[in-house]
Amino acid sequence: IVQWLVKDFKDTEGIDLTTDNQALQRLTEAAEKAKVELSNLTQTSINLPFISLTPEGPKHIEKDLTRAKFEELCSDLIDRCRIPIQNALKDAELSTDGIDQNVLVGGSTRIPAVQELVEKLLGKKPNQTVNPDEVVAVGAAVQAGVLGGE
């Protein structure tokens, strides 16, 4: 998202924001906010007033980002999720029929395109009854209990 915003701003305003650390920080924060919002919405707005100052005055970023555009921007990253899933099945000597449930772990698993990819590869919807940010800690606690004899 940051690269997309930087390129668009350079194309429209002729200003390279990659040389401004403060602007890059604001872009990164806005991109993260947009990514989170697009997990639940189909479109979000990115508004960064006074992102740059020129002799003609301040410049602003006002850009709409759709979920479809976001998925296009990160399609190569989403596609790279295939390999670990396929390797895990191969290493465990399992077919998709041998999977009862799949639990997604980590914040990026909230991205609908990631969920759809996992569902497509494993043939079943991900179990979303657990918080993807807490599931590792819960699993570690269960494993500690098992190892401790509980």
GROMACS .gro file of N, CA and C in nm:
model
  450
    1ILE      N    1   0.084  -0.119   0.000
    1ILE     CA    2   0.000   0.000   0.000
    1ILE      C    3   0.088   0.125   0.000
    2VAL      N    4   0.194   0.122   0.081
    2VAL     CA    5   0.283   0.238   0.087
    2VAL      C    6   0.346   0.263  -0.050
    3GLN      N    7   0.395   0.159  -0.114
    3GLN     CA    8   0.456   0.175  -0.246
    3GLN      C    9   0.355   0.231  -0.346
    4TRP      N   10   0.232   0.184  -0.341
    4TRP     CA   11   0.126   0.231  -0.429
    4TRP      C   12   0.099   0.380  -0.406
    5LEU      N   13   0.092   0.419  -0.278
    5LEU     CA   14   0.067   0.560  -0.245
    5LEU      C   15   0.183   0.648  -0.289
    6VAL      N   16   0.306   0.602  -0.265
    6VAL     CA   17   0.425   0.680  -0.303
    6VAL      C   18   0.429   0.700  -0.454
    7LYS      N   19   0.403   0.592  -0.528
    7LYS     CA   20   0.406   0.600  -0.675
    7LYS      C   21   0.297   0.694  -0.726
    8ASP      N   22   0.177   0.680  -0.672
    8ASP     CA   23   0.066   0.764  -0.715
    8ASP      C   24   0.094   0.911  -0.686
    9PHE      N   25   0.149   0.939  -0.569
    9PHE     CA   26   0.179   1.078  -0.532
    9PHE      C   27   0.288   1.137  -0.621
   10LYS      N   28   0.389   1.055  -0.652
   10LYS     CA   29   0.496   1.102  -0.740
   10LYS      C   30   0.441   1.128  -0.881
   11ASP      N   31   0.353   1.039  -0.927
   11ASP     CA   32   0.294   1.056  -1.061
   11ASP      C   33   0.206   1.180  -1.069
   12THR      N   34   0.129   1.208  -0.964
   12THR     CA   35   0.036   1.320  -0.969
   12THR      C   36   0.097   1.452  -0.926
   13GLU      N   37   0.186   1.448  -0.826
   13GLU     CA   38   0.242   1.572  -0.771
   13GLU      C   39   0.389   1.595  -0.808
   14GLY      N   40   0.456   1.491  -0.857
   14GLY     CA   41   0.597   1.504  -0.892
   14GLY      C   42   0.689   1.508  -0.770
   15ILE      N   43   0.640   1.461  -0.656
   15ILE     CA   44   0.718   1.464  -0.533
   15ILE      C   45   0.745   1.321  -0.487
   16ASP      N   46   0.873   1.292  -0.459
   16ASP     CA   47   0.912   1.160  -0.412
   16ASP      C   48   0.910   1.159  -0.259
   17LEU      N   49   0.812   1.091  -0.202
   17LEU     CA   50   0.797   1.088  -0.056
   17LEU      C   51   0.895   0.993   0.012
   18THR      N   52   0.968   0.912  -0.066
   18THR     CA   53   1.061   0.818  -0.004
   18THR      C   54   1.180   0.887   0.060
   19THR      N   55   1.200   1.014   0.030
   19THR     CA   56   1.312   1.088   0.089
   19THR      C   57   1.271   1.158   0.220
   20ASP      N   58   1.145   1.148   0.256
   20ASP     CA   59   1.093   1.215   0.376
   20ASP      C   60   1.052   1.109   0.478
   21ASN      N   61   1.134   1.090   0.581
   21ASN     CA   62   1.107   0.986   0.681
   21ASN      C   63   0.975   1.006   0.755
   22GLN      N   64   0.941   1.130   0.784
   22GLN     CA   65   0.817   1.158   0.854
   22GLN      C   66   0.697   1.123   0.765
   23ALA      N   67   0.705   1.157   0.639
   23ALA     CA   68   0.597   1.123   0.545
   23ALA      C   69   0.584   0.971   0.533
   24LEU      N   70   0.697   0.902   0.525
   24LEU     CA   71   0.694   0.755   0.516
   24LEU      C   72   0.632   0.693   0.640
   25GLN      N   73   0.661   0.749   0.757
   25GLN     CA   74   0.601   0.699   0.881
   25GLN      C   75   0.450   0.718   0.877
   26ARG      N   76   0.404   0.833   0.835
   26ARG     CA   77   0.260   0.859   0.825
   26ARG      C   78   0.195   0.768   0.722
   27LEU      N   79   0.263   0.746   0.609
   27LEU     CA   80   0.211   0.655   0.506
   27LEU      C   81   0.199   0.513   0.561
   28THR      N   82   0.301   0.467   0.634
   28THR     CA   83   0.300   0.332   0.690
   28THR      C   84   0.185   0.315   0.789
   29GLU      N   85   0.165   0.413   0.874
   29GLU     CA   86   0.055   0.406   0.971
   29GLU      C   87  -0.081   0.406   0.900
   30ALA      N   88  -0.094   0.489   0.799
   30ALA     CA   89  -0.220   0.495   0.724
   30ALA      C   90  -0.244   0.365   0.647
   31ALA      N   91  -0.138   0.307   0.593
   31ALA     CA   92  -0.150   0.180   0.519
   31ALA      C   93  -0.193   0.068   0.612
   32GLU      N   94  -0.136   0.062   0.730
   32GLU     CA   95  -0.175  -0.041   0.828
   32GLU      C   96  -0.321  -0.025   0.867
   33LYS      N   97  -0.362   0.097   0.891
   33LYS     CA   98  -0.502   0.125   0.926
   33LYS      C   99  -0.595   0.082   0.812
   34ALA      N  100  -0.558   0.113   0.689
   34ALA     CA  101  -0.640   0.075   0.574
   34ALA      C  102  -0.648  -0.077   0.561
   35LYS      N  103  -0.535  -0.145   0.580
   35LYS     CA  104  -0.532  -0.292   0.571
   35LYS      C  105  -0.628  -0.353   0.673
   36VAL      N  106  -0.625  -0.304   0.795
   36VAL     CA  107  -0.713  -0.355   0.900
   36VAL      C  108  -0.859  -0.328   0.863
   37GLU      N  109  -0.888  -0.208   0.817
   37GLU     CA  110  -1.026  -0.173   0.781
   37GLU      C  111  -1.078  -0.260   0.666
   38LEU      N  112  -0.991  -0.294   0.572
   38LEU     CA  113  -1.034  -0.373   0.456
   38LEU      C  114  -1.061  -0.520   0.491
   39SER      N  115  -1.030  -0.560   0.612
   39SER     CA  116  -1.066  -0.695   0.656
   39SER      C  117  -1.216  -0.703   0.682
   40ASN      N  118  -1.279  -0.588   0.709
   40ASN     CA  119  -1.423  -0.586   0.738
   40ASN      C  120  -1.504  -0.503   0.639
   41LEU      N  121  -1.438  -0.416   0.565
   41LEU     CA  122  -1.506  -0.330   0.469
   41LEU      C  123  -1.457  -0.360   0.328
   42THR      N  124  -1.534  -0.318   0.229
   42THR     CA  125  -1.492  -0.339   0.090
   42THR      C  126  -1.417  -0.218   0.034
   43GLN      N  127  -1.419  -0.106   0.109
   43GLN     CA  128  -1.349   0.014   0.065
   43GLN      C  129  -1.316   0.100   0.186
   44THR      N  130  -1.203   0.167   0.178
   44THR     CA  131  -1.164   0.261   0.283
   44THR      C  132  -1.099   0.383   0.220
   45SER      N  133  -1.092   0.489   0.297
   45SER     CA  134  -1.030   0.613   0.249
   45SER      C  135  -0.901   0.637   0.325
   46ILE      N  136  -0.800   0.681   0.252
   46ILE     CA  137  -0.672   0.719   0.311
   46ILE      C  138  -0.659   0.870   0.295
   47ASN      N  139  -0.659   0.940   0.407
   47ASN     CA  140  -0.651   1.086   0.405
   47ASN      C  141  -0.531   1.130   0.488
   48LEU      N  142  -0.435   1.190   0.423
   48LEU     CA  143  -0.316   1.240   0.491
   48LEU      C  144  -0.296   1.386   0.454
   49PRO      N  145  -0.351   1.476   0.534
   49PRO     CA  146  -0.331   1.618   0.504
   49PRO      C  147  -0.187   1.660   0.532
   50PHE      N  148  -0.140   1.755   0.457
   50PHE     CA  149  -0.007   1.814   0.477
   50PHE      C  150   0.104   1.708   0.473
   51ILE      N  151   0.095   1.616   0.378
   51ILE     CA  152   0.197   1.511   0.366
   51ILE      C  153   0.328   1.569   0.314
   52SER      N  154   0.318   1.681   0.243
   52SER     CA  155   0.437   1.746   0.190
   52SER      C  156   0.410   1.895   0.176
   53LEU      N  157   0.516   1.973   0.179
   53LEU     CA  158   0.503   2.117   0.164
   53LEU      C  159   0.588   2.163   0.046
   54THR      N  160   0.528   2.238  -0.043
   54THR     CA  161   0.598   2.290  -0.160
   54THR      C  162   0.589   2.443  -0.157
   55PRO      N  163   0.663   2.511  -0.242
   55PRO     CA  164   0.652   2.658  -0.249
   55PRO      C  165   0.509   2.704  -0.283
   56GLU      N  166   0.435   2.617  -0.351
   56GLU     CA  167   0.296   2.651  -0.386
   56GLU      C  168   0.200   2.627  -0.270
   57GLY      N  169   0.246   2.557  -0.168
   57GLY     CA  170   0.160   2.528  -0.053
   57GLY      C  171   0.165   2.381  -0.015
   58PRO      N  172   0.083   2.345   0.083
   58PRO     CA  173   0.083   2.206   0.130
   58PRO      C  174   0.018   2.111   0.029
   59LYS      N  175   0.064   1.988   0.033
   59LYS     CA  176   0.008   1.882  -0.052
   59LYS      C  177  -0.053   1.776   0.038
   60HIS      N  178  -0.162   1.718  -0.009
   60HIS     CA  179  -0.237   1.621   0.070
   60HIS      C  180  -0.255   1.491  -0.011
   61ILE      N  181  -0.276   1.382   0.061
   61ILE     CA  182  -0.316   1.256  -0.004
   61ILE      C  183  -0.460   1.228   0.039
   62GLU      N  184  -0.546   1.212  -0.060
   62GLU     CA  185  -0.684   1.170  -0.039
   62GLU      C  186  -0.710   1.061  -0.141
   63LYS      N  187  -0.714   0.938  -0.096
   63LYS     CA  188  -0.720   0.824  -0.189
   63LYS      C  189  -0.814   0.719  -0.133
   64ASP      N  190  -0.899   0.664  -0.219
   64ASP     CA  191  -0.982   0.551  -0.181
   64ASP      C  192  -0.910   0.422  -0.220
   65LEU      N  193  -0.921   0.323  -0.136
   65LEU     CA  194  -0.862   0.193  -0.162
   65LEU      C  195  -0.969   0.087  -0.144
   66THR      N  196  -0.993   0.010  -0.249
   66THR     CA  197  -1.091  -0.098  -0.241
   66THR      C  198  -1.021  -0.226  -0.198
   67ARG      N  199  -1.100  -0.318  -0.148
   67ARG     CA  200  -1.044  -0.449  -0.112
   67ARG      C  201  -0.986  -0.517  -0.235
   68ALA      N  202  -1.053  -0.502  -0.349
   68ALA     CA  203  -1.004  -0.565  -0.472
   68ALA      C  204  -0.867  -0.508  -0.511
   69LYS      N  205  -0.848  -0.378  -0.499
   69LYS     CA  206  -0.718  -0.317  -0.530
   69LYS      C  207  -0.612  -0.362  -0.430
   70PHE      N  208  -0.650  -0.368  -0.303
   70PHE     CA  209  -0.557  -0.416  -0.200
   70PHE      C  210  -0.512  -0.558  -0.230
   71GLU      N  211  -0.606  -0.644  -0.267
   71GLU     CA  212  -0.572  -0.783  -0.298
   71GLU      C  213  -0.484  -0.791  -0.422
   72GLU      N  214  -0.506  -0.701  -0.517
   72GLU     CA  215  -0.420  -0.694  -0.636
   72GLU      C  216  -0.278  -0.652  -0.597
   73LEU      N  217  -0.269  -0.553  -0.508
   73LEU     CA  218  -0.138  -0.502  -0.466
   73LEU      C  219  -0.057  -0.609  -0.392
   74CYS      N  220  -0.123  -0.695  -0.318
   74CYS     CA  221  -0.048  -0.794  -0.239
   74CYS      C  222  -0.073  -0.937  -0.288
   75SER      N  223  -0.114  -0.952  -0.412
   75SER     CA  224  -0.144  -1.085  -0.465
   75SER      C  225  -0.024  -1.178  -0.462
   76ASP      N  226   0.097  -1.125  -0.489
   76ASP     CA  227   0.216  -1.210  -0.485
   76ASP      C  228   0.243  -1.261  -0.344
   77LEU      N  229   0.216  -1.179  -0.244
   77LEU     CA  230   0.235  -1.222  -0.105
   77LEU      C  231   0.132  -1.327  -0.066
   78ILE      N  232   0.009  -1.308  -0.109
   78ILE     CA  233  -0.097  -1.404  -0.079
   78ILE      C  234  -0.068  -1.537  -0.148
   79ASP      N  235  -0.024  -1.531  -0.272
   79ASP     CA  236   0.009  -1.654  -0.345
   79ASP      C  237   0.122  -1.732  -0.279
   80ARG      N  238   0.214  -1.659  -0.215
   80ARG     CA  239   0.326  -1.726  -0.148
   80ARG      C  240   0.281  -1.808  -0.027
   81CYS      N  241   0.158  -1.788   0.020
   81CYS     CA  242   0.105  -1.867   0.132
   81CYS      C  243   0.078  -2.012   0.090
   82ARG      N  244   0.065  -2.036  -0.039
   82ARG     CA  245   0.039  -2.172  -0.088
   82ARG      C  246   0.150  -2.270  -0.049
   83ILE      N  247   0.274  -2.228  -0.066
   83ILE     CA  248   0.389  -2.318  -0.048
   83ILE      C  249   0.396  -2.374   0.094
   84PRO      N  250   0.387  -2.292   0.199
   84PRO     CA  251   0.392  -2.351   0.334
   84PRO      C  252   0.277  -2.448   0.362
   85ILE      N  253   0.160  -2.419   0.309
   85ILE     CA  254   0.046  -2.510   0.329
   85ILE      C  255   0.072  -2.642   0.259
   86GLN      N  256   0.115  -2.635   0.134
   86GLN     CA  257   0.145  -2.757   0.059
   86GLN      C  258   0.259  -2.835   0.123
   87ASN      N  259   0.363  -2.765   0.171
   87ASN     CA  260   0.476  -2.831   0.237
   87ASN      C  261   0.433  -2.896   0.367
   88ALA      N  262   0.347  -2.831   0.443
   88ALA     CA  263   0.300  -2.887   0.570
   88ALA      C  264   0.222  -3.016   0.545
   89LEU      N  265   0.137  -3.016   0.445
   89LEU     CA  266   0.063  -3.138   0.411
   89LEU      C  267   0.158  -3.250   0.369
   90LYS      N  268   0.255  -3.215   0.286
   90LYS     CA  269   0.351  -3.313   0.238
   90LYS      C  270   0.436  -3.368   0.353
   91ASP      N  271   0.488  -3.279   0.438
   91ASP     CA  272   0.572  -3.321   0.550
   91ASP      C  273   0.496  -3.408   0.649
   92ALA      N  274   0.368  -3.379   0.668
   92ALA     CA  275   0.285  -3.457   0.761
   92ALA      C  276   0.228  -3.582   0.695
   93GLU      N  277   0.257  -3.595   0.565
   93GLU     CA  278   0.203  -3.707   0.487
   93GLU      C  279   0.051  -3.715   0.499
   94LEU      N  280  -0.013  -3.599   0.483
   94LEU     CA  281  -0.157  -3.588   0.491
   94LEU      C  282  -0.215  -3.537   0.359
   95SER      N  283  -0.335  -3.581   0.331
   95SER     CA  284  -0.411  -3.520   0.222
   95SER      C  285  -0.509  -3.423   0.287
   96THR      N  286  -0.576  -3.345   0.208
   96THR     CA  287  -0.672  -3.251   0.265
   96THR      C  288  -0.786  -3.324   0.336
   97ASP      N  289  -0.812  -3.447   0.299
   97ASP     CA  290  -0.915  -3.526   0.368
   97ASP      C  291  -0.876  -3.555   0.513
   98GLY      N  292  -0.748  -3.553   0.543
   98GLY     CA  293  -0.701  -3.581   0.678
   98GLY      C  294  -0.705  -3.461   0.771
   99ILE      N  295  -0.750  -3.348   0.721
   99ILE     CA  296  -0.758  -3.226   0.802
   99ILE      C  297  -0.902  -3.209   0.850
  100ASP      N  298  -0.920  -3.209   0.982
  100ASP     CA  299  -1.054  -3.189   1.038
  100ASP      C  300  -1.090  -3.041   1.044
  101GLN      N  301  -0.993  -2.960   1.089
  101GLN     CA  302  -1.014  -2.816   1.101
  101GLN      C  303  -0.886  -2.745   1.064
  102ASN      N  304  -0.899  -2.621   1.021
  102ASN     CA  305  -0.780  -2.537   1.005
  102ASN      C  306  -0.802  -2.410   1.085
  103VAL      N  307  -0.701  -2.375   1.162
  103VAL     CA  308  -0.704  -2.257   1.247
  103VAL      C  309  -0.598  -2.161   1.194
  104LEU      N  310  -0.640  -2.042   1.163
  104LEU     CA  311  -0.548  -1.942   1.109
  104LEU      C  312  -0.486  -1.862   1.223
  105VAL      N  313  -0.354  -1.838   1.212
  105VAL     CA  314  -0.278  -1.775   1.319
  105VAL      C  315  -0.211  -1.649   1.267
  106GLY      N  316  -0.225  -1.540   1.341
  106GLY     CA  317  -0.159  -1.415   1.305
  106GLY      C  318  -0.256  -1.315   1.245
  107GLY      N  319  -0.223  -1.189   1.258
  107GLY     CA  320  -0.311  -1.082   1.214
  107GLY      C  321  -0.344  -1.084   1.066
  108SER      N  322  -0.248  -1.123   0.983
  108SER     CA  323  -0.272  -1.122   0.838
  108SER      C  324  -0.374  -1.225   0.795
  109THR      N  325  -0.402  -1.321   0.883
  109THR     CA  326  -0.504  -1.421   0.847
  109THR      C  327  -0.644  -1.363   0.854
  110ARG      N  328  -0.656  -1.238   0.898
  110ARG     CA  329  -0.787  -1.171   0.894
  110ARG      C  330  -0.819  -1.121   0.753
  111ILE      N  331  -0.721  -1.119   0.666
  111ILE     CA  332  -0.741  -1.072   0.528
  111ILE      C  333  -0.828  -1.174   0.456
  112PRO      N  334  -0.943  -1.132   0.405
  112PRO     CA  335  -1.034  -1.226   0.338
  112PRO      C  336  -0.968  -1.309   0.228
  113ALA      N  337  -0.877  -1.252   0.151
  113ALA     CA  338  -0.811  -1.327   0.043
  113ALA      C  339  -0.726  -1.441   0.098
  114VAL      N  340  -0.664  -1.422   0.215
  114VAL     CA  341  -0.587  -1.530   0.278
  114VAL      C  342  -0.681  -1.640   0.323
  115GLN      N  343  -0.792  -1.603   0.384
  115GLN     CA  344  -0.891  -1.700   0.428
  115GLN      C  345  -0.946  -1.780   0.309
  116GLU      N  346  -0.973  -1.712   0.199
  116GLU     CA  347  -1.024  -1.778   0.079
  116GLU      C  348  -0.921  -1.875   0.021
  117LEU      N  349  -0.794  -1.837   0.022
  117LEU     CA  350  -0.688  -1.924  -0.028
  117LEU      C  351  -0.679  -2.051   0.055
  118VAL      N  352  -0.681  -2.037   0.186
  118VAL     CA  353  -0.674  -2.153   0.276
  118VAL      C  354  -0.795  -2.243   0.254
  119GLU      N  355  -0.911  -2.183   0.243
  119GLU     CA  356  -1.032  -2.263   0.219
  119GLU      C  357  -1.023  -2.338   0.086
  120LYS      N  358  -0.972  -2.271  -0.016
  120LYS     CA  359  -0.958  -2.333  -0.147
  120LYS      C  360  -0.859  -2.450  -0.143
  121LEU      N  361  -0.746  -2.431  -0.074
  121LEU     CA  362  -0.643  -2.534  -0.069
  121LEU      C  363  -0.683  -2.653   0.018
  122LEU      N  364  -0.754  -2.627   0.127
  122LEU     CA  365  -0.786  -2.734   0.221
  122LEU      C  366  -0.929  -2.786   0.208
  123GLY      N  367  -1.011  -2.715   0.131
  123GLY     CA  368  -1.147  -2.763   0.106
  123GLY      C  369  -1.244  -2.743   0.220
  124LYS      N  370  -1.208  -2.660   0.317
  124LYS     CA  371  -1.301  -2.629   0.426
  124LYS      C  372  -1.272  -2.492   0.481
  125LYS      N  373  -1.378  -2.430   0.534
  125LYS     CA  374  -1.364  -2.296   0.588
  125LYS      C  375  -1.275  -2.298   0.712
  126PRO      N  376  -1.193  -2.195   0.730
  126PRO     CA  377  -1.112  -2.187   0.851
  126PRO      C  378  -1.198  -2.172   0.976
  127ASN      N  379  -1.153  -2.232   1.085
  127ASN     CA  380  -1.219  -2.217   1.214
  127ASN      C  381  -1.186  -2.076   1.263
  128GLN      N  382  -1.289  -1.995   1.279
  128GLN     CA  383  -1.267  -1.856   1.320
  128GLN      C  384  -1.322  -1.828   1.459
  129THR      N  385  -1.329  -1.933   1.542
  129THR     CA  386  -1.381  -1.915   1.677
  129THR      C  387  -1.273  -1.869   1.774
  130VAL      N  388  -1.148  -1.865   1.728
  130VAL     CA  389  -1.038  -1.821   1.814
  130VAL      C  390  -0.979  -1.692   1.760
  131ASN      N  391  -0.921  -1.615   1.849
  131ASN     CA  392  -0.855  -1.491   1.810
  131ASN      C  393  -0.721  -1.528   1.746
  132PRO      N  394  -0.697  -1.489   1.620
  132PRO     CA  395  -0.572  -1.529   1.553
  132PRO      C  396  -0.446  -1.473   1.620
  133ASP      N  397  -0.461  -1.370   1.702
  133ASP     CA  398  -0.345  -1.314   1.771
  133ASP      C  399  -0.315  -1.388   1.902
  134GLU      N  400  -0.416  -1.457   1.957
  134GLU     CA  401  -0.400  -1.524   2.085
  134GLU      C  402  -0.384  -1.675   2.073
  135VAL      N  403  -0.413  -1.731   1.958
  135VAL     CA  404  -0.418  -1.875   1.944
  135VAL      C  405  -0.283  -1.942   1.970
  136VAL      N  406  -0.173  -1.877   1.936
  136VAL     CA  407  -0.041  -1.936   1.962
  136VAL      C  408  -0.017  -1.945   2.113
  137ALA      N  409  -0.052  -1.841   2.186
  137ALA     CA  410  -0.033  -1.842   2.330
  137ALA      C  411  -0.121  -1.950   2.395
  138VAL      N  412  -0.244  -1.964   2.348
  138VAL     CA  413  -0.332  -2.067   2.401
  138VAL      C  414  -0.275  -2.205   2.371
  139GLY      N  415  -0.228  -2.226   2.250
  139GLY     CA  416  -0.169  -2.353   2.214
  139GLY      C  417  -0.046  -2.385   2.298
  140ALA      N  418   0.035  -2.285   2.324
  140ALA     CA  419   0.154  -2.304   2.407
  140ALA      C  420   0.115  -2.340   2.549
  141ALA      N  421   0.010  -2.277   2.600
  141ALA     CA  422  -0.037  -2.309   2.735
  141ALA      C  423  -0.089  -2.452   2.742
  142VAL      N  424  -0.162  -2.495   2.641
  142VAL     CA  425  -0.212  -2.633   2.637
  142VAL      C  426  -0.095  -2.730   2.633
  143GLN      N  427   0.002  -2.703   2.546
  143GLN     CA  428   0.119  -2.790   2.535
  143GLN      C  429   0.197  -2.795   2.666
  144ALA      N  430   0.210  -2.681   2.734
  144ALA     CA  431   0.278  -2.678   2.864
  144ALA      C  432   0.205  -2.764   2.965
  145GLY      N  433   0.072  -2.759   2.961
  145GLY     CA  434  -0.007  -2.842   3.050
  145GLY      C  435   0.013  -2.990   3.022
  146VAL      N  436   0.017  -3.027   2.894
  146VAL     CA  437   0.040  -3.166   2.855
  146VAL      C  438   0.177  -3.212   2.903
  147LEU      N  439   0.278  -3.130   2.876
  147LEU     CA  440   0.413  -3.165   2.918
  147LEU      C  441   0.427  -3.170   3.070
  148GLY      N  442   0.346  -3.091   3.140
  148GLY     CA  443   0.348  -3.087   3.286
  148GLY      C  444   0.264  -3.195   3.350
  149GLY      N  445   0.199  -3.276   3.270
  149GLY     CA  446   0.121  -3.387   3.323
  149GLY      C  447  -0.025  -3.354   3.355
  150GLU      N  448  -0.071  -3.241   3.310
  150GLU     CA  449  -0.211  -3.204   3.337
  150GLU      C  450  -0.305  -3.266   3.235
   0.00000   0.00000   0.00000
